[in-house]
Coordinates of C-alpha atoms in Angstrom, one line a residue:
X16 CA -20.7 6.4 10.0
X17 CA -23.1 8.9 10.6
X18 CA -26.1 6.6 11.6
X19 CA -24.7 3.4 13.5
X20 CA -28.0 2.0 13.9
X21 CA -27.9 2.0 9.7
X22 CA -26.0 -1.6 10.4
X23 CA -28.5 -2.7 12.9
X24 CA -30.0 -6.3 11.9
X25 CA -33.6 -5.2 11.9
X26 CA -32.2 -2.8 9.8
X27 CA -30.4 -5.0 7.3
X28 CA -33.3 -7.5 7.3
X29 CA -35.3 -4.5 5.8
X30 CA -33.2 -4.1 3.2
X31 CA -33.2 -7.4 2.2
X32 CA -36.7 -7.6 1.9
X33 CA -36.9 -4.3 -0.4
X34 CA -33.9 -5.9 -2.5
X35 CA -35.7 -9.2 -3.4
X36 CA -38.3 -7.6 -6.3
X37 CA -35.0 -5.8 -8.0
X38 CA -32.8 -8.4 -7.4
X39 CA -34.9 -10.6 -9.5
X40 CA -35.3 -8.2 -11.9
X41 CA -31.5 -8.1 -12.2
X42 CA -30.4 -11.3 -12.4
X43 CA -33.4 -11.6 -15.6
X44 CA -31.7 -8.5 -17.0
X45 CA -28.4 -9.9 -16.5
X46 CA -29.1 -13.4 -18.7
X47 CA -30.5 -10.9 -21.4
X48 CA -27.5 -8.6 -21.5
X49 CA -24.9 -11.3 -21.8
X50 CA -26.3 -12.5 -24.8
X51 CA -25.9 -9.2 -26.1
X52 CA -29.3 -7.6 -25.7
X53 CA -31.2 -6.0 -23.9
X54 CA -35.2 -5.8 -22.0
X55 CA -36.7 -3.0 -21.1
X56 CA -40.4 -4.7 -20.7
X57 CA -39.9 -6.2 -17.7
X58 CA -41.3 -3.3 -15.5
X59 CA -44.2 -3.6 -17.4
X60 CA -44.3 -7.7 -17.5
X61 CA -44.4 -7.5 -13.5
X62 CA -47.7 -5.1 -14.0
X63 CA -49.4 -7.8 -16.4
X64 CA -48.5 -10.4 -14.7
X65 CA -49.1 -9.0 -11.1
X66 CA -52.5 -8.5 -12.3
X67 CA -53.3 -11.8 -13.9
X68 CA -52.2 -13.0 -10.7
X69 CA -53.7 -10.8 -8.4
X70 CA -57.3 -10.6 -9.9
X71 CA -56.8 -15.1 -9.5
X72 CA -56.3 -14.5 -6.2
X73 CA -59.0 -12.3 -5.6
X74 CA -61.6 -14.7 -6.9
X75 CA -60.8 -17.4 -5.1
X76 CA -57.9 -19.4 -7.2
X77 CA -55.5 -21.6 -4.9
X78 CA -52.2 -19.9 -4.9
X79 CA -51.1 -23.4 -5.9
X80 CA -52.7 -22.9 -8.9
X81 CA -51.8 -18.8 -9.5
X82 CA -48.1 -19.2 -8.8
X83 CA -47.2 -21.7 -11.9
X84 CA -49.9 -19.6 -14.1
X85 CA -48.2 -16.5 -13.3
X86 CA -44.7 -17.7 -13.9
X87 CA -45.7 -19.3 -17.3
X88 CA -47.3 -16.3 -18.0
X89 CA -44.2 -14.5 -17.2
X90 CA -42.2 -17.0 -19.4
X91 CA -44.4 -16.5 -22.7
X92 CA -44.4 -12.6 -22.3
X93 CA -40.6 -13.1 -22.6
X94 CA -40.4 -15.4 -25.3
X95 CA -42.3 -12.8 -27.2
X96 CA -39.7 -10.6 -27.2
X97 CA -36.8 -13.5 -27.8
X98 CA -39.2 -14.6 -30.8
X99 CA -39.2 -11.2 -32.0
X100 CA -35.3 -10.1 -32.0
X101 CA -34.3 -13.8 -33.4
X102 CA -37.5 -14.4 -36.3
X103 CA -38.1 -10.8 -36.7
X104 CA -35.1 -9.8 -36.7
X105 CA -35.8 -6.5 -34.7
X106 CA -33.4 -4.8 -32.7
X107 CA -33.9 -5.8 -28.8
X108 CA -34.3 -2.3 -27.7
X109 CA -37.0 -1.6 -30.0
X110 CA -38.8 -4.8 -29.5
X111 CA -39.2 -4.6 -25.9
X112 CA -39.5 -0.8 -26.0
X113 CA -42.8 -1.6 -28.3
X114 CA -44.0 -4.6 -25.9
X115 CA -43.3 -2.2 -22.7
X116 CA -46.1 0.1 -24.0
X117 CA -48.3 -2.9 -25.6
X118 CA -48.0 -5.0 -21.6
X119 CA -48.7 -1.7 -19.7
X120 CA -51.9 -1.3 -22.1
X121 CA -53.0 -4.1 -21.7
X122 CA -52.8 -4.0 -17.8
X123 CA -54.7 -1.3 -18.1
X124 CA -57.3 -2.6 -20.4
X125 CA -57.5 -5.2 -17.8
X126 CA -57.8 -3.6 -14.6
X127 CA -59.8 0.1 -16.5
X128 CA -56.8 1.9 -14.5
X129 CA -58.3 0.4 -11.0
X130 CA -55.8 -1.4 -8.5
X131 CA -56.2 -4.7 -7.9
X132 CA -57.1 -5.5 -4.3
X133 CA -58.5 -7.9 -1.5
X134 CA -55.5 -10.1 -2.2
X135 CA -56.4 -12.7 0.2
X136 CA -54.6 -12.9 3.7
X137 CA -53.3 -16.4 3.2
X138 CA -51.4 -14.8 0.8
X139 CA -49.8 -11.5 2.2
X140 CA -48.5 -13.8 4.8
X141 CA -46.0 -15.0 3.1
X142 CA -44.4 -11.7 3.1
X143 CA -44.0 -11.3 6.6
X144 CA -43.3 -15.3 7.4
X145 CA -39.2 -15.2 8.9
X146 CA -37.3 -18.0 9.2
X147 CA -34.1 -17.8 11.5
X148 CA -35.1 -14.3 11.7
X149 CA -35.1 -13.5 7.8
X150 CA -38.3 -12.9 5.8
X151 CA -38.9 -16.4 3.5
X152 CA -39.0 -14.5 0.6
X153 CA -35.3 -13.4 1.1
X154 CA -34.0 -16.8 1.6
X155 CA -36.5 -18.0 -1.5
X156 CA -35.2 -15.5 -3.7
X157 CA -31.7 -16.2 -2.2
X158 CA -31.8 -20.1 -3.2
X159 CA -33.2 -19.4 -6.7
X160 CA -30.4 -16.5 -7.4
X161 CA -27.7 -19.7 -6.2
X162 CA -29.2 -22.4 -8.5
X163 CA -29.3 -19.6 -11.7
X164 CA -25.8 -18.8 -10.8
X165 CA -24.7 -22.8 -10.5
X166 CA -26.7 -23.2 -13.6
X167 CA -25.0 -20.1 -15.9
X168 CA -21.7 -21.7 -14.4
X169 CA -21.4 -25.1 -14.0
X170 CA -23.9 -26.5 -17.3
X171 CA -23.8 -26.7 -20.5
X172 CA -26.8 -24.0 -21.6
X173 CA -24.5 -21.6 -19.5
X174 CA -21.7 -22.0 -21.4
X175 CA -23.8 -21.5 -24.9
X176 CA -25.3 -18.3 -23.4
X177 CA -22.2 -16.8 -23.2
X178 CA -20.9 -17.7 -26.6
X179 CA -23.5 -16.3 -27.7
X180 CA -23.2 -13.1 -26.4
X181 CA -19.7 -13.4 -26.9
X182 CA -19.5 -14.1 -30.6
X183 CA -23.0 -15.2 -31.9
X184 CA -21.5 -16.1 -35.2
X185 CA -18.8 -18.3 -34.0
X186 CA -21.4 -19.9 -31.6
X187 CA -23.0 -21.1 -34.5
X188 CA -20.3 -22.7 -36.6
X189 CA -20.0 -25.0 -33.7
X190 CA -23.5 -25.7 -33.2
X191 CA -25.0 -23.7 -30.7
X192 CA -28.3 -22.8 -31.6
X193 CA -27.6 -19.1 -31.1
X194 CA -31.3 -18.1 -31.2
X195 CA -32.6 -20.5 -29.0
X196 CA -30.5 -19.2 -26.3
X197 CA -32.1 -15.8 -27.1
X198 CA -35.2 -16.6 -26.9
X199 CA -34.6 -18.6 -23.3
X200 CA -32.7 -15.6 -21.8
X201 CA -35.7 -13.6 -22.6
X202 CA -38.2 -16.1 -21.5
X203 CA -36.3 -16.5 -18.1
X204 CA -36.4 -12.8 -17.7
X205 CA -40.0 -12.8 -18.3
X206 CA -40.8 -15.7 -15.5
X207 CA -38.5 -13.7 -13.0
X208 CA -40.4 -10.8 -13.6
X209 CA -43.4 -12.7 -13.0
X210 CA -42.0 -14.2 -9.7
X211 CA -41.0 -10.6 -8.7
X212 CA -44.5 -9.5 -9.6
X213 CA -45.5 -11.9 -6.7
X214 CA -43.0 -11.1 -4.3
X215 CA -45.1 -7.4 -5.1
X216 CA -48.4 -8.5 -4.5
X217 CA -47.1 -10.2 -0.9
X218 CA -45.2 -7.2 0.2
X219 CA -47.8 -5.1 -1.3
X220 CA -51.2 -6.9 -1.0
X221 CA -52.8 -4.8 -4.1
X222 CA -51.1 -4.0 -8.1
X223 CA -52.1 -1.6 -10.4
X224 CA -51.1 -0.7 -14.2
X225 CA -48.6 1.5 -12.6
X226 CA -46.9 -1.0 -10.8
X227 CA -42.6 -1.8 -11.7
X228 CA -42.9 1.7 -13.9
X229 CA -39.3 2.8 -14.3
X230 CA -37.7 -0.6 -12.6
X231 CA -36.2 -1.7 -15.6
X232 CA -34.0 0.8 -15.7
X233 CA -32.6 0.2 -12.3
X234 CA -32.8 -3.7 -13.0
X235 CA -30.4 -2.7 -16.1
X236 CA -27.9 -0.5 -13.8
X237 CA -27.7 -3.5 -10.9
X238 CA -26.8 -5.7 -13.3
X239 CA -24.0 -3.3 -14.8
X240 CA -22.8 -2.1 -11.9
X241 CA -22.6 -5.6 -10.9
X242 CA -19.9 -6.5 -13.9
X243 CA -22.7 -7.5 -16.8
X244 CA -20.9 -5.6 -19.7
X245 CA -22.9 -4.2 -22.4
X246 CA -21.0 -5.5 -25.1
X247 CA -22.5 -9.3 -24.2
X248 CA -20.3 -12.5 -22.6
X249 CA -19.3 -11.6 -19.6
X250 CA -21.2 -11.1 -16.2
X251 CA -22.8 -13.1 -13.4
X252 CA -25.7 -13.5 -11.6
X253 CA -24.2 -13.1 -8.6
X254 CA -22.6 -9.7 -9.6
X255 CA -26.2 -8.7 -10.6
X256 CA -27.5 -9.4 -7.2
X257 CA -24.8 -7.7 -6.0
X258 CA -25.7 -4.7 -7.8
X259 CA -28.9 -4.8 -6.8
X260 CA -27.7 -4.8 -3.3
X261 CA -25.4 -2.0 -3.8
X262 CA -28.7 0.0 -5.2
X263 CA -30.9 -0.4 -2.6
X264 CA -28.7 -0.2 0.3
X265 CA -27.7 3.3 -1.3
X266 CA -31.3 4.5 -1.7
X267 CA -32.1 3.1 1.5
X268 CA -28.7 4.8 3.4
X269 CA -29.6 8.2 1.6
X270 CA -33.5 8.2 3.4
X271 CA -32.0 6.9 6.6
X272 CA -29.7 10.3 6.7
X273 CA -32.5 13.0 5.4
X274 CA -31.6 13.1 2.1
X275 CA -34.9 13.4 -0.1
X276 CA -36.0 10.4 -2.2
X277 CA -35.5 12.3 -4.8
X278 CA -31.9 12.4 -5.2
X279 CA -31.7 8.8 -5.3
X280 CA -32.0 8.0 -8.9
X281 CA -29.7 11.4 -9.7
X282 CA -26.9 9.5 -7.4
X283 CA -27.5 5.9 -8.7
X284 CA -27.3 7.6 -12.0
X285 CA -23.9 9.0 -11.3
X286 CA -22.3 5.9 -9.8
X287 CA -23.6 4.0 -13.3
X288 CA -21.6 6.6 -15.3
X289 CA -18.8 6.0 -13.0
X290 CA -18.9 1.7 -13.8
X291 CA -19.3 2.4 -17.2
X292 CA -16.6 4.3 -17.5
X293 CA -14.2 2.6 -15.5
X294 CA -15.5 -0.8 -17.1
X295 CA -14.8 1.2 -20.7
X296 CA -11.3 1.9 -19.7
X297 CA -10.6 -1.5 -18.4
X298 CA -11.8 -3.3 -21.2
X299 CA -9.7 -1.0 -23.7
X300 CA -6.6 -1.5 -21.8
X301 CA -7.4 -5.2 -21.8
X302 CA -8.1 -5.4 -25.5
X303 CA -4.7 -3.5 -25.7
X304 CA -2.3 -5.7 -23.8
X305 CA -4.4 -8.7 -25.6
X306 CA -3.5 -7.2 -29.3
X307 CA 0.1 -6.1 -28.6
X308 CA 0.4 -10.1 -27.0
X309 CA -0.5 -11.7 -30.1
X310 CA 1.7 -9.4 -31.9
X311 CA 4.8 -10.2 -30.4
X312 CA 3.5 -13.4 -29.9
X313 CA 2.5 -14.3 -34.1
X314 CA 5.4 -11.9 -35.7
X315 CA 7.8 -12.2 -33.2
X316 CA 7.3 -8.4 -32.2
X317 CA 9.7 -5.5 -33.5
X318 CA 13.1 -4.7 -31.7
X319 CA 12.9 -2.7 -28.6
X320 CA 14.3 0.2 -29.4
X321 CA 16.8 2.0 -26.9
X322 CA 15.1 4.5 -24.4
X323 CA 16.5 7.7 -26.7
X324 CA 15.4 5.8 -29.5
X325 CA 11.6 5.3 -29.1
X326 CA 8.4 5.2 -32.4
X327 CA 7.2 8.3 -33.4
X328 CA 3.2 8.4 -31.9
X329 CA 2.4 8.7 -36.0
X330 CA 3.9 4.5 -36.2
X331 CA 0.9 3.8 -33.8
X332 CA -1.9 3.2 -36.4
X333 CA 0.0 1.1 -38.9
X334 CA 0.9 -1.2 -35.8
X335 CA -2.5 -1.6 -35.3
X336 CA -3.4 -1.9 -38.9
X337 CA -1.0 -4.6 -38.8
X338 CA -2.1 -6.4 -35.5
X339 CA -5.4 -6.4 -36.8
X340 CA -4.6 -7.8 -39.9
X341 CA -2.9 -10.6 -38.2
X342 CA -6.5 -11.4 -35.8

């Protein structure tokens, strides 16, 4: 409302094109939260991989060549961290805490804390190459975000993801192999970290050890804010994408009306207290309504007592010593 050329579809297209590197992000953070954990690496897996791809590029590699290497690449820095929760038995935030420092050293072992440039030209075109008046990149990103979202919901390694997030342990009794579906969701967020790391060096044209610093965290909020609870089994890729959406379109809205860039991670901040807390509340009430269901439903449920007439707050605990009892 107070900048109508804000919706104008040059505009918009802009947008789009900034979304694509978080978006990706997202939808890899997303398949690691449902199965209740949780990457903060990836930030630094687009560095490392950026720059394995970028210094290719520079001496001459054929992107046909870089773009598979990269991804792979991408794919075995993830499964690192899936190896590590699952065999190791370390805590996801830990692990990938301790391979976010060990990726951005070694990007900047790599590099001696120089950018990587003269990414050839061949290259950086694909950035600005529309079709149908969209950058390529957009609709690229957009077809692989539709087949991952297909994929979590219409096959059979969906479906196991989720019950393993859901309930790892009952997963397993009927033969899901629990920690191979850990170790895929973090190999997948590692490859579309790598893919975004790509996306980077198009838009971009250079990387350095600094690159993605910090992006994990909003690649965690867009895919929370899109619906991915914490908790693990429940969220889509779509609502991820959505989130990331929502994220940049706010930090984008908040330049575009002379607010300093500043603010933007202080408001994104605030609007992922707000889901949380209303995702919180929801799933309590849920849980609620689910418990005092199977209670009436299992014991038949207790007489309603006549409006005068109602329980003591003091009864509520034993009923839900009871209803527990009962699940």
């Amino acid at each position: 409302m107070a900048q109508p050329r804000f919706v104008e579809y040059e505009n918009l297209t802009r947008i789009a094109n900034s979304t694509v590197i978080l978006a990706l992000l997202a939808a890899g953070a997303a398949l690691v939260i449902i199965t209740r954990n949780i990457d903060v690496s990836v930030g630094s897996t687009m560095a490392l991989t950026g720059i394995v791809g970028g210094s290719m590029l520079r001496d001459g590699v054929s992107i046909a060549v870089v773009v598979p290497v990269v991804i792979l690449a991408g794919a075995g820095l993830g499964a690192v961290n899936g190896i590590g929760v699952t065999y190791g038995r370390v805590p996801s935030i830990v692990m990938t805490l301790g391979t976010l420092g060990a990726y951005r050293g070694i990007s900047f072992i790599l590099t001696s804390g120089h950018s990587v440039e003269n990414i050839p030209a061949e290259f950086k075109k694909i950035a600005v190459t529309k079709l149908l008046g969209m950058p390529v990149i957009v609709w690229g990103a957009s077809a692989l975000l539709i087949g991952l979202m297909l994929l979590m919901s219409r096959t059979r390694a969906g479906r196991h993801l989720y019950a393993t997030g859901d309930n790892a342990a009952g997963a397993r009794l009927i033969g899901v192999r629990t920690n191979g579906m850990v170790i895929i969701a973090f190999s997948a967020s590692g490859a579309l970290a790598a893919l975004a790391a790509l996306v980077f060096l198009a838009q971009i044209g250079s990387v350095s050890n600094q690159a993605g610093m910090g992006i994990e965290m909003r690649a965690i909020a867009a895919a929370v804010i899109g619906g991915v609870a914490l908790s693990g089994g429940v969220g889509t890729i779509l609502g991820a994408t959505f989130g990331a959406v929502f994220i940049t379109t706010a930090t984008s809205s908040l330049s575009f009306i002379g607010i300093p860039g500043f603010w933007a991670d202080t408001v994104i901040g605030a609007i992922l207290l707000l889901a949380l807390f209303a995702d919180a509340r929801v799933r309590a009430g849920l849980e609620k309504r689910r418990l005092s269901a199977r209670y009436k439903r299992e014991l038949g449920g207790p007489p309603e007592p006549p409006p005068g007439d109602r329980p003591a707050p003091a009864a509520l605990p034993s009923e839900k010593r009871i209803a527990g009892g009962v699940a």
